[in-house]
Amino acid sequence: METGKMIGREREKAELQRSMESDRSEFVIVYGRRRVGKTYLVENFFHSQYDFSYVGGHRLTKAGQLRGFAKALKRYAQMRLQPKFSDWFDAFDALEEYLEGLPVGRRKVVFIDEMPWIDTPQSEFVNALEMFWNGWAARRNDIMFVATGSSTSWMVDKLVENQGGLHARITNNIYVRPFTLHEVEEYLQSRGASWDRYQILQAYMVMGGIPFYYSLLNVSESLVQNIDRLFFRRNGELQTEFEELYHALFMHAENYTLVVRLLSNTRQGMTREELAKATGMAPTMLTTVLRNLERCDFVLRYSMYGNKKKGAIYRLTDFYTLFYYRFINDSNSQDEQWWSHNFQSHAVEAWQGYSFELICLMHLNQIKLKLGISGISTAASTWRYVPPKNDTGEKGAQIDLLIERADRIINLCEMKFSMKPYRLSEDYEQALRNRMEIFQAKTKTTKSLVHTFVTTFGIVNGQHRSIVGSEVTMNDLFADNL
């Protein structure tokens, strides 16, 4: 099947193609963060040619959803009158009857978009879906049923990990991740942008890998002008986006925004215990919130070196959320060109340094590719040492990213964002040596330790450069890791 021009998503398209060519009916779910391109993927693959399609309505009642479903069925089945359904069992019965009347010998493609929105309280939607699939569709070999949803928690809980009638019935689940730097660059080039990689890197710090956000850019303007227009102009499209983002993804959105706001204020990340103390949430609620944030790529959990079960560090990795909390949410400024007037400030410089670290964490495969260890088994983790409170003479230490390799080498990664090649000072070199000694003493590791620097433009040659064991630059982060 020809899928047309599309940036990236090769694996996802291959999975859809595999399901189309199978000899059984397929129940495929496509899920991922809001604005990541789930619907675009499906519509591009199928060229918007379906035997039936329905889009769930946000915040519609059960009656409203059923009317929308009936209207769609009337159009596809070319009915003279629009049917009326009292519940979802009636609706799926009517869908069965329509599909059974279609020509034999070919796939019947059904696409339900934003399925979580359809499942209103007491609607029994999932029960009716179970009956439709188990009692009819799964017994055939010609149904291609595709469902999408931004509420990743709903898609996983109600479909992937369903313990009822849909248990183990999903034949293919496709998770759509944000774009990498490589894919963002490819997308911007397809739109005629002439931005260099340094500017694209800065754009990623603001918008992450969310394709919809990049579609809002005016590529004939600079990044600074675009940020002013989208974020700081009154009712800018990405200024008002935040109001819908978490409410569209999660029930009890206030619990999620509380956690991400706390994480946005710390560069080192927080442990579960620290988050529990700061939020006051019940353990089960906090578990649910953190799990769902991870599922949506909003939060990254890194295990603590030497202790995979306890002490994991949670870091906010949704770049849009981080930018919003740093510069939009608490700002009382009426300056619609605030970014133009402040993008070289110390506050922005500090945010860029932190965001660059997050970009490195999200592009671990590209780092491994540059280091020549893609084929070696590795484990990424973080590490911190906090001296006992009664010992005032001992120093603490933290390493944000360690790559432990099967060849008994550990890369201690330093991630530095700068406008030019980075120069190591004598004090910094000594601090790195002291930290390495603390790490060796506290972990008792016998593995070889290598300082790996990930920078924008490399390291300046100088007398303190000898501590650098290996280098990764901005250009390396743009590699295609497929």
PDB file of C-alpha atoms in Angstrom, residues 56-58 89 140 161 200 329 423 446 448:
ATOM      1  CA  GLY A  56     -15.279  10.912  19.573  1.00  0.00           C
ATOM      2  CA  GLY A  57     -16.479  14.306  20.758  1.00  0.00           C
ATOM      3  CA  HIS A  58     -14.633  15.972  23.626  1.00  0.00           C
ATOM      4  CA  PHE A  89     -24.991  -2.141  22.086  1.00  0.00           C
ATOM      5  CA  ARG A 140     -14.104 -13.125  10.834  1.00  0.00           C
ATOM      6  CA  GLU A 161      -4.252  -4.278  29.942  1.00  0.00           C
ATOM      7  CA  ILE A 200      16.470  23.796  15.436  1.00  0.00           C
ATOM      8  CA  ASN A 329       2.410  30.545  33.713  1.00  0.00           C
ATOM      9  CA  ARG A 423      36.291  25.625  27.342  1.00  0.00           C
ATOM     10  CA  THR A 446      36.018  -1.751  39.530  1.00  0.00           C
ATOM     11  CA  SER A 448      36.809   1.739  33.908  1.00  0.00           C
TER      12      SER A 448
END
